[in-house]
Amino acid sequence: MSMIKTPAEIALMRAAGRVVASTLAKVRDAAAVGVSLKELDTVAAASIAEAGATPAFLNYKPRWASVPFPGVICTSVNDAVVHGIPNDYRLKDSDLLSVDCGAFLDGWCGDAAISFIVGTPDPADQELIDATDAALARGIDAARIGNKMGDLGYAIGGAARRGGYGLLADHGGHGIGKTMHAEPDVPNDGRPGRGIKLTEGLVIAIEPMLILGGNDDYFHDDDEWTLRSANGRRAAHSEHTVAVTADGPVILTLP
Ligand code: MG
Ligand code: MG
């Protein structure tokens, strides 16, 4: 499968991305104190089905996973960085929730994630989320023809490090198209001028994951999916699917 998409294929991916964006918006609206993660998963399932799309995460089983992912969305609360399973946990005031959503429409995949506070925000948590969104914006801005992947990674990682945040440097984004995870890897850290050249028609998911406290370490829960910060501090995750075009980066996962 070629990493390079035609404008017509990118238009189809934009349609898939729109389903993901509207689903994330509905989940965000539904997220409130007392609501369970499982209930949010039901909201996402209904949204994706209503659009005639298919969830990308449900029963997803990459080579490294011993059990398939049991949810439609990933719901990662507080010290959970990514890949949290939508279970019976009920959201509490001031929880930091990251929601990751992927969907296929007409054979093409969209993948995006948002982080937000439920109820009353702790200012440090809001700053973490803002820093994660800013790192994503810098990564997207670097997704330009002629730049290299190292420039993109540096844009993300440099911003995170300067802010004093930990970073999941060995987890990152990915090429995306007819499959959710494809070539190339899109690292969250890098050295300017290194890596593959970004060319017209490349479509990638860019997804910084930042942790409070400046430590990069993490571990997996017994559920084998949920990835938690080793220092127990909160983490945030933001993601968009982005096309590299002659007109600059185009975000495919906007409403
Ligand atoms: Mg994702
Ligand atoms: Mg992704």
PDB file of C-alpha atoms and ligand atoms in Angstrom:
ATOM      1  CA  MET A   1       0.000   0.000   0.000  1.00  0.00           C
ATOM      2  CA  SER A   2       1.447   3.291  -1.076  1.00  0.00           C
ATOM      3  CA  MET A   3       2.002   5.922   1.592  1.00  0.00           C
ATOM      4  CA  ILE A   4       0.915   8.514  -0.983  1.00  0.00           C
ATOM      5  CA  LYS A   5      -2.743   9.348  -1.547  1.00  0.00           C
ATOM      6  CA  THR A   6      -4.375  11.089  -4.510  1.00  0.00           C
ATOM      7  CA  PRO A   7      -6.546  14.172  -3.947  1.00  0.00           C
ATOM      8  CA  ALA A   8      -9.637  11.979  -4.488  1.00  0.00           C
ATOM      9  CA  GLU A   9      -8.449   9.540  -1.822  1.00  0.00           C
ATOM     10  CA  ILE A  10      -7.710  12.404   0.563  1.00  0.00           C
ATOM     11  CA  ALA A  11     -11.274  13.653   0.021  1.00  0.00           C
ATOM     12  CA  LEU A  12     -12.569  10.218   1.076  1.00  0.00           C
ATOM     13  CA  MET A  13     -10.318  10.311   4.133  1.00  0.00           C
ATOM     14  CA  ARG A  14     -11.702  13.761   4.946  1.00  0.00           C
ATOM     15  CA  ALA A  15     -15.189  12.233   5.064  1.00  0.00           C
ATOM     16  CA  ALA A  16     -13.983   9.529   7.462  1.00  0.00           C
ATOM     17  CA  GLY A  17     -12.235  12.211   9.510  1.00  0.00           C
ATOM     18  CA  ARG A  18     -15.454  14.192   9.803  1.00  0.00           C
ATOM     19  CA  VAL A  19     -17.174  11.164  11.374  1.00  0.00           C
ATOM     20  CA  VAL A  20     -14.358  10.912  13.930  1.00  0.00           C
ATOM     21  CA  ALA A  21     -14.528  14.641  14.719  1.00  0.00           C
ATOM     22  CA  SER A  22     -18.276  14.661  15.238  1.00  0.00           C
ATOM     23  CA  THR A  23     -18.062  11.525  17.371  1.00  0.00           C
ATOM     24  CA  LEU A  24     -15.416  13.104  19.605  1.00  0.00           C
ATOM     25  CA  ALA A  25     -17.605  16.204  19.951  1.00  0.00           C
ATOM     26  CA  LYS A  26     -20.571  14.072  21.047  1.00  0.00           C
ATOM     27  CA  VAL A  27     -18.453  12.167  23.563  1.00  0.00           C
ATOM     28  CA  ARG A  28     -17.132  15.441  24.962  1.00  0.00           C
ATOM     29  CA  ASP A  29     -20.677  16.770  25.331  1.00  0.00           C
ATOM     30  CA  ALA A  30     -21.740  13.592  27.124  1.00  0.00           C
ATOM     31  CA  ALA A  31     -18.759  13.502  29.502  1.00  0.00           C
ATOM     32  CA  ALA A  32     -19.863  14.770  32.922  1.00  0.00           C
ATOM     33  CA  VAL A  33     -19.390  13.941  36.585  1.00  0.00           C
ATOM     34  CA  GLY A  34     -21.055  10.586  37.305  1.00  0.00           C
ATOM     35  CA  VAL A  35     -21.066   9.392  33.685  1.00  0.00           C
ATOM     36  CA  SER A  36     -19.235   6.104  33.125  1.00  0.00           C
ATOM     37  CA  LEU A  37     -16.610   5.470  30.473  1.00  0.00           C
ATOM     38  CA  LYS A  38     -18.764   2.630  29.151  1.00  0.00           C
ATOM     39  CA  GLU A  39     -21.632   5.073  28.643  1.00  0.00           C
ATOM     40  CA  LEU A  40     -19.312   7.317  26.619  1.00  0.00           C
ATOM     41  CA  ASP A  41     -18.350   4.282  24.531  1.00  0.00           C
ATOM     42  CA  THR A  42     -22.047   3.725  23.767  1.00  0.00           C
ATOM     43  CA  VAL A  43     -22.356   7.356  22.629  1.00  0.00           C
ATOM     44  CA  ALA A  44     -19.397   6.850  20.279  1.00  0.00           C
ATOM     45  CA  ALA A  45     -20.740   3.558  18.924  1.00  0.00           C
ATOM     46  CA  ALA A  46     -24.092   5.189  18.094  1.00  0.00           C
ATOM     47  CA  SER A  47     -22.426   8.188  16.442  1.00  0.00           C
ATOM     48  CA  ILE A  48     -20.215   6.043  14.222  1.00  0.00           C
ATOM     49  CA  ALA A  49     -23.052   3.682  13.269  1.00  0.00           C
ATOM     50  CA  GLU A  50     -25.371   6.611  12.483  1.00  0.00           C
ATOM     51  CA  ALA A  51     -22.787   7.924  10.016  1.00  0.00           C
ATOM     52  CA  GLY A  52     -22.612   4.558   8.250  1.00  0.00           C
ATOM     53  CA  ALA A  53     -19.049   4.075   9.485  1.00  0.00           C
ATOM     54  CA  THR A  54     -17.264   1.307  11.404  1.00  0.00           C
ATOM     55  CA  PRO A  55     -15.204   1.671  14.596  1.00  0.00           C
ATOM     56  CA  ALA A  56     -11.491   1.146  13.993  1.00  0.00           C
ATOM     57  CA  PHE A  57     -10.508   0.252  17.573  1.00  0.00           C
ATOM     58  CA  LEU A  58     -13.157  -2.328  18.502  1.00  0.00           C
ATOM     59  CA  ASN A  59     -11.511  -5.774  18.503  1.00  0.00           C
ATOM     60  CA  TYR A  60      -8.306  -4.274  17.140  1.00  0.00           C
ATOM     61  CA  LYS A  61      -5.434  -6.625  17.898  1.00  0.00           C
ATOM     62  CA  PRO A  62      -1.972  -5.475  16.800  1.00  0.00           C
ATOM     63  CA  ARG A  63       0.854  -7.983  16.967  1.00  0.00           C
ATOM     64  CA  TRP A  64       2.024  -6.768  20.388  1.00  0.00           C
ATOM     65  CA  ALA A  65      -1.418  -7.141  22.020  1.00  0.00           C
ATOM     66  CA  SER A  66      -2.462 -10.436  23.546  1.00  0.00           C
ATOM     67  CA  VAL A  67      -6.124  -9.420  23.849  1.00  0.00           C
ATOM     68  CA  PRO A  68      -8.190  -7.466  21.302  1.00  0.00           C
ATOM     69  CA  PHE A  69      -9.206  -3.929  22.310  1.00  0.00           C
ATOM     70  CA  PRO A  70     -12.735  -4.195  23.769  1.00  0.00           C
ATOM     71  CA  GLY A  71     -13.980  -0.624  23.195  1.00  0.00           C
ATOM     72  CA  VAL A  72     -15.058   1.706  20.381  1.00  0.00           C
ATOM     73  CA  ILE A  73     -13.003   4.543  21.858  1.00  0.00           C
ATOM     74  CA  CYS A  74      -9.993   4.748  24.155  1.00  0.00           C
ATOM     75  CA  THR A  75     -10.821   6.600  27.380  1.00  0.00           C
ATOM     76  CA  SER A  76      -7.699   7.467  29.386  1.00  0.00           C
ATOM     77  CA  VAL A  77      -8.327   9.127  32.760  1.00  0.00           C
ATOM     78  CA  ASN A  78      -5.726  11.134  34.709  1.00  0.00           C
ATOM     79  CA  ASP A  79      -2.460   9.115  34.906  1.00  0.00           C
ATOM     80  CA  ALA A  80      -3.620   6.914  32.019  1.00  0.00           C
ATOM     81  CA  VAL A  81      -1.777   8.323  28.996  1.00  0.00           C
ATOM     82  CA  VAL A  82      -3.398   6.362  26.147  1.00  0.00           C
ATOM     83  CA  HIS A  83      -5.259   3.117  25.341  1.00  0.00           C
ATOM     84  CA  GLY A  84      -7.564   3.270  28.375  1.00  0.00           C
ATOM     85  CA  ILE A  85     -10.444   0.783  28.185  1.00  0.00           C
ATOM     86  CA  PRO A  86     -13.970   2.230  28.501  1.00  0.00           C
ATOM     87  CA  ASN A  87     -15.048   0.414  31.666  1.00  0.00           C
ATOM     88  CA  ASP A  88     -17.504   1.068  34.519  1.00  0.00           C
ATOM     89  CA  TYR A  89     -15.427   3.892  36.034  1.00  0.00           C
ATOM     90  CA  ARG A  90     -17.594   6.953  36.664  1.00  0.00           C
ATOM     91  CA  LEU A  91     -16.039  10.341  35.981  1.00  0.00           C
ATOM     92  CA  LYS A  92     -15.283  12.542  38.974  1.00  0.00           C
ATOM     93  CA  ASP A  93     -14.990  16.312  39.249  1.00  0.00           C
ATOM     94  CA  SER A  94     -11.609  17.562  37.921  1.00  0.00           C
ATOM     95  CA  ASP A  95     -10.773  14.322  36.068  1.00  0.00           C
ATOM     96  CA  LEU A  96      -8.582  14.745  33.010  1.00  0.00           C
ATOM     97  CA  LEU A  97     -10.061  12.622  30.230  1.00  0.00           C
ATOM     98  CA  SER A  98      -8.350  11.777  26.932  1.00  0.00           C
ATOM     99  CA  VAL A  99     -10.584  10.277  24.258  1.00  0.00           C
ATOM    100  CA  ASP A 100      -9.146   8.619  21.162  1.00  0.00           C
ATOM    101  CA  CYS A 101     -11.418   7.637  18.277  1.00  0.00           C
ATOM    102  CA  GLY A 102     -10.864   5.897  14.950  1.00  0.00           C
ATOM    103  CA  ALA A 103     -13.416   5.039  12.272  1.00  0.00           C
ATOM    104  CA  PHE A 104     -13.584   3.612   8.770  1.00  0.00           C
ATOM    105  CA  LEU A 105     -15.894   5.103   6.168  1.00  0.00           C
ATOM    106  CA  ASP A 106     -15.964   3.669   2.629  1.00  0.00           C
ATOM    107  CA  GLY A 107     -12.759   1.795   3.366  1.00  0.00           C
ATOM    108  CA  TRP A 108     -10.764   4.811   4.593  1.00  0.00           C
ATOM    109  CA  CYS A 109      -9.706   5.534   8.152  1.00  0.00           C
ATOM    110  CA  GLY A 110      -9.733   8.665  10.319  1.00  0.00           C
ATOM    111  CA  ASP A 111      -8.026   8.841  13.720  1.00  0.00           C
ATOM    112  CA  ALA A 112      -8.080  11.695  16.245  1.00  0.00           C
ATOM    113  CA  ALA A 113      -7.931  12.344  19.984  1.00  0.00           C
ATOM    114  CA  ILE A 114      -8.848  15.122  22.416  1.00  0.00           C
ATOM    115  CA  SER A 115      -8.133  15.778  26.084  1.00  0.00           C
ATOM    116  CA  PHE A 116     -10.268  17.860  28.412  1.00  0.00           C
ATOM    117  CA  ILE A 117     -11.225  18.354  32.063  1.00  0.00           C
ATOM    118  CA  VAL A 118     -14.516  17.112  33.457  1.00  0.00           C
ATOM    119  CA  GLY A 119     -15.999  19.717  35.780  1.00  0.00           C
ATOM    120  CA  THR A 120     -13.624  22.007  37.692  1.00  0.00           C
ATOM    121  CA  PRO A 121     -10.189  22.339  36.064  1.00  0.00           C
ATOM    122  CA  ASP A 122      -6.939  22.302  37.985  1.00  0.00           C
ATOM    123  CA  PRO A 123      -4.893  25.071  36.287  1.00  0.00           C
ATOM    124  CA  ALA A 124      -1.837  22.786  35.908  1.00  0.00           C
ATOM    125  CA  ASP A 125      -3.966  20.179  34.130  1.00  0.00           C
ATOM    126  CA  GLN A 126      -5.388  22.785  31.776  1.00  0.00           C
ATOM    127  CA  GLU A 127      -1.850  24.011  31.020  1.00  0.00           C
ATOM    128  CA  LEU A 128      -0.826  20.423  30.254  1.00  0.00           C
ATOM    129  CA  ILE A 129      -3.720  20.059  27.814  1.00  0.00           C
ATOM    130  CA  ASP A 130      -2.951  23.425  26.224  1.00  0.00           C
ATOM    131  CA  ALA A 131       0.714  22.404  25.857  1.00  0.00           C
ATOM    132  CA  THR A 132      -0.316  19.113  24.228  1.00  0.00           C
ATOM    133  CA  ASP A 133      -2.623  20.930  21.798  1.00  0.00           C
ATOM    134  CA  ALA A 134       0.186  23.416  21.073  1.00  0.00           C
ATOM    135  CA  ALA A 135       2.659  20.575  20.419  1.00  0.00           C
ATOM    136  CA  LEU A 136       0.133  19.034  18.021  1.00  0.00           C
ATOM    137  CA  ALA A 137      -0.298  22.388  16.257  1.00  0.00           C
ATOM    138  CA  ARG A 138       3.479  22.697  15.869  1.00  0.00           C
ATOM    139  CA  GLY A 139       3.676  19.170  14.497  1.00  0.00           C
ATOM    140  CA  ILE A 140       0.907  19.865  12.012  1.00  0.00           C
ATOM    141  CA  ASP A 141       2.591  23.085  10.925  1.00  0.00           C
ATOM    142  CA  ALA A 142       5.777  21.092  10.201  1.00  0.00           C
ATOM    143  CA  ALA A 143       3.870  18.631   7.959  1.00  0.00           C
ATOM    144  CA  ARG A 144       5.010  20.424   4.827  1.00  0.00           C
ATOM    145  CA  ILE A 145       6.507  19.297   1.537  1.00  0.00           C
ATOM    146  CA  GLY A 146      10.302  19.439   1.753  1.00  0.00           C
ATOM    147  CA  ASN A 147      10.459  19.069   5.532  1.00  0.00           C
ATOM    148  CA  LYS A 148      11.735  15.821   6.995  1.00  0.00           C
ATOM    149  CA  MET A 149      10.107  13.603   9.599  1.00  0.00           C
ATOM    150  CA  GLY A 150      12.796  14.660  12.076  1.00  0.00           C
ATOM    151  CA  ASP A 151      11.667  18.275  11.675  1.00  0.00           C
ATOM    152  CA  LEU A 152       8.135  17.237  12.587  1.00  0.00           C
ATOM    153  CA  GLY A 153       9.292  15.195  15.599  1.00  0.00           C
ATOM    154  CA  TYR A 154      11.505  18.024  16.747  1.00  0.00           C
ATOM    155  CA  ALA A 155       8.595  20.478  16.468  1.00  0.00           C
ATOM    156  CA  ILE A 156       6.519  18.298  18.804  1.00  0.00           C
ATOM    157  CA  GLY A 157       9.226  17.112  21.183  1.00  0.00           C
ATOM    158  CA  GLY A 158      11.031  20.429  21.439  1.00  0.00           C
ATOM    159  CA  ALA A 159       7.838  22.180  22.508  1.00  0.00           C
ATOM    160  CA  ALA A 160       7.066  19.496  25.093  1.00  0.00           C
ATOM    161  CA  ARG A 161      10.583  19.479  26.552  1.00  0.00           C
ATOM    162  CA  ARG A 162      10.758  23.272  26.792  1.00  0.00           C
ATOM    163  CA  GLY A 163       7.508  23.176  28.727  1.00  0.00           C
ATOM    164  CA  GLY A 164       9.073  20.747  31.208  1.00  0.00           C
ATOM    165  CA  TYR A 165       6.748  17.892  30.305  1.00  0.00           C
ATOM    166  CA  GLY A 166       7.435  14.188  29.987  1.00  0.00           C
ATOM    167  CA  LEU A 167       6.851  12.701  26.577  1.00  0.00           C
ATOM    168  CA  LEU A 168       6.071   9.261  25.260  1.00  0.00           C
ATOM    169  CA  ALA A 169       8.975   9.319  22.853  1.00  0.00           C
ATOM    170  CA  ASP A 170       8.667   5.641  21.881  1.00  0.00           C
ATOM    171  CA  HIS A 171       4.975   5.997  21.089  1.00  0.00           C
ATOM    172  CA  GLY A 172       3.883   8.317  18.336  1.00  0.00           C
ATOM    173  CA  GLY A 173       1.864   8.845  15.226  1.00  0.00           C
ATOM    174  CA  HIS A 174       1.663   6.792  12.073  1.00  0.00           C
ATOM    175  CA  GLY A 175       0.801   6.686   8.425  1.00  0.00           C
ATOM    176  CA  ILE A 176      -2.902   6.100   7.866  1.00  0.00           C
ATOM    177  CA  GLY A 177      -5.160   5.213   4.956  1.00  0.00           C
ATOM    178  CA  LYS A 178      -6.919   1.932   4.235  1.00  0.00           C
ATOM    179  CA  THR A 179      -5.475   0.690   7.514  1.00  0.00           C
ATOM    180  CA  MET A 180      -5.307   2.659  10.755  1.00  0.00           C
ATOM    181  CA  HIS A 181      -1.634   2.028  11.417  1.00  0.00           C
ATOM    182  CA  ALA A 182       0.613   2.143   8.361  1.00  0.00           C
ATOM    183  CA  GLU A 183       4.033   3.343   7.337  1.00  0.00           C
ATOM    184  CA  PRO A 184       5.696   5.666   8.147  1.00  0.00           C
ATOM    185  CA  ASP A 185       6.231   6.067  11.895  1.00  0.00           C
ATOM    186  CA  VAL A 186       5.645   9.646  13.041  1.00  0.00           C
ATOM    187  CA  PRO A 187       7.815  10.115  16.128  1.00  0.00           C
ATOM    188  CA  ASN A 188       7.000  12.586  18.899  1.00  0.00           C
ATOM    189  CA  ASP A 189      10.625  13.588  19.147  1.00  0.00           C
ATOM    190  CA  GLY A 190      13.353  13.980  16.577  1.00  0.00           C
ATOM    191  CA  ARG A 191      16.338  15.748  15.179  1.00  0.00           C
ATOM    192  CA  PRO A 192      15.892  18.440  12.542  1.00  0.00           C
ATOM    193  CA  GLY A 193      16.933  17.372   9.053  1.00  0.00           C
ATOM    194  CA  ARG A 194      16.737  13.635   9.797  1.00  0.00           C
ATOM    195  CA  GLY A 195      14.310  11.008   8.570  1.00  0.00           C
ATOM    196  CA  ILE A 196      12.222  10.618   5.452  1.00  0.00           C
ATOM    197  CA  LYS A 197      11.260  13.583   3.325  1.00  0.00           C
ATOM    198  CA  LEU A 198       7.613  14.631   3.590  1.00  0.00           C
ATOM    199  CA  THR A 199       6.033  14.556   0.152  1.00  0.00           C
ATOM    200  CA  GLU A 200       2.735  15.574  -1.421  1.00  0.00           C
ATOM    201  CA  GLY A 201      -0.071  13.111  -0.663  1.00  0.00           C
ATOM    202  CA  LEU A 202       1.456  11.702   2.520  1.00  0.00           C
ATOM    203  CA  VAL A 203      -1.283  11.264   5.137  1.00  0.00           C
ATOM    204  CA  ILE A 204      -0.259  10.822   8.767  1.00  0.00           C
ATOM    205  CA  ALA A 205      -1.754  10.789  12.233  1.00  0.00           C
ATOM    206  CA  ILE A 206       0.158  13.172  14.508  1.00  0.00           C
ATOM    207  CA  GLU A 207      -0.369  12.532  18.225  1.00  0.00           C
ATOM    208  CA  PRO A 208       1.698  14.059  21.040  1.00  0.00           C
ATOM    209  CA  MET A 209       1.312  12.491  24.509  1.00  0.00           C
ATOM    210  CA  LEU A 210       2.580  14.712  27.331  1.00  0.00           C
ATOM    211  CA  ILE A 211       3.012  13.894  31.020  1.00  0.00           C
ATOM    212  CA  LEU A 212       3.229  16.288  33.982  1.00  0.00           C
ATOM    213  CA  GLY A 213       6.527  16.277  35.837  1.00  0.00           C
ATOM    214  CA  GLY A 214       9.064  15.752  33.087  1.00  0.00           C
ATOM    215  CA  ASN A 215       9.445  11.964  33.375  1.00  0.00           C
ATOM    216  CA  ASP A 216       8.995   9.764  30.270  1.00  0.00           C
ATOM    217  CA  ASP A 217       8.469   6.417  32.021  1.00  0.00           C
ATOM    218  CA  TYR A 218       5.254   4.432  31.845  1.00  0.00           C
ATOM    219  CA  PHE A 219       3.819   0.985  32.503  1.00  0.00           C
ATOM    220  CA  HIS A 220       0.887  -1.115  31.335  1.00  0.00           C
ATOM    221  CA  ASP A 221      -2.077  -2.082  33.526  1.00  0.00           C
ATOM    222  CA  ASP A 222      -3.027  -5.722  34.036  1.00  0.00           C
ATOM    223  CA  ASP A 223      -5.661  -5.184  31.322  1.00  0.00           C
ATOM    224  CA  GLU A 224      -2.626  -5.125  28.956  1.00  0.00           C
ATOM    225  CA  TRP A 225      -3.847  -1.981  27.184  1.00  0.00           C
ATOM    226  CA  THR A 226      -4.011   0.973  29.558  1.00  0.00           C
ATOM    227  CA  LEU A 227      -0.712   2.790  29.524  1.00  0.00           C
ATOM    228  CA  ARG A 228      -0.011   4.806  32.692  1.00  0.00           C
ATOM    229  CA  SER A 229       2.629   7.327  33.677  1.00  0.00           C
ATOM    230  CA  ALA A 230       5.213   5.779  36.016  1.00  0.00           C
ATOM    231  CA  ASN A 231       5.265   8.880  38.228  1.00  0.00           C
ATOM    232  CA  GLY A 232       1.474   8.743  38.663  1.00  0.00           C
ATOM    233  CA  ARG A 233       1.097  12.257  37.268  1.00  0.00           C
ATOM    234  CA  ARG A 234      -1.573  13.204  34.762  1.00  0.00           C
ATOM    235  CA  ALA A 235      -1.120  12.973  31.012  1.00  0.00           C
ATOM    236  CA  ALA A 236      -2.793  14.419  27.924  1.00  0.00           C
ATOM    237  CA  HIS A 237      -3.092  13.211  24.331  1.00  0.00           C
ATOM    238  CA  SER A 238      -4.143  15.136  21.214  1.00  0.00           C
ATOM    239  CA  GLU A 239      -4.297  13.805  17.690  1.00  0.00           C
ATOM    240  CA  HIS A 240      -5.302  14.756  14.165  1.00  0.00           C
ATOM    241  CA  THR A 241      -5.093  12.972  10.836  1.00  0.00           C
ATOM    242  CA  VAL A 242      -3.239  15.335   8.477  1.00  0.00           C
ATOM    243  CA  ALA A 243      -2.543  15.365   4.735  1.00  0.00           C
ATOM    244  CA  VAL A 244       0.645  16.895   3.319  1.00  0.00           C
ATOM    245  CA  THR A 245      -0.505  18.879   0.270  1.00  0.00           C
ATOM    246  CA  ALA A 246       0.813  21.485  -2.157  1.00  0.00           C
ATOM    247  CA  ASP A 247      -1.282  24.002  -0.219  1.00  0.00           C
ATOM    248  CA  GLY A 248       0.315  23.002   3.104  1.00  0.00           C
ATOM    249  CA  PRO A 249      -0.934  20.723   5.864  1.00  0.00           C
ATOM    250  CA  VAL A 250      -4.662  19.916   5.738  1.00  0.00           C
ATOM    251  CA  ILE A 251      -6.352  18.546   8.879  1.00  0.00           C
ATOM    252  CA  LEU A 252      -8.765  15.762   7.892  1.00  0.00           C
ATOM    253  CA  THR A 253     -10.293  15.224  11.342  1.00  0.00           C
ATOM    254  CA  LEU A 254     -12.108  18.534  11.778  1.00  0.00           C
ATOM    255  CA  PRO A 255     -15.939  18.760  12.011  1.00  0.00           C
TER     256      PRO A 255
HETATM  257 MG    MG B   1      -5.887   7.742  17.745  1.00  0.00          MG
HETATM  258 MG    MG B   2      -3.323   7.263  16.025  1.00  0.00          MG
END
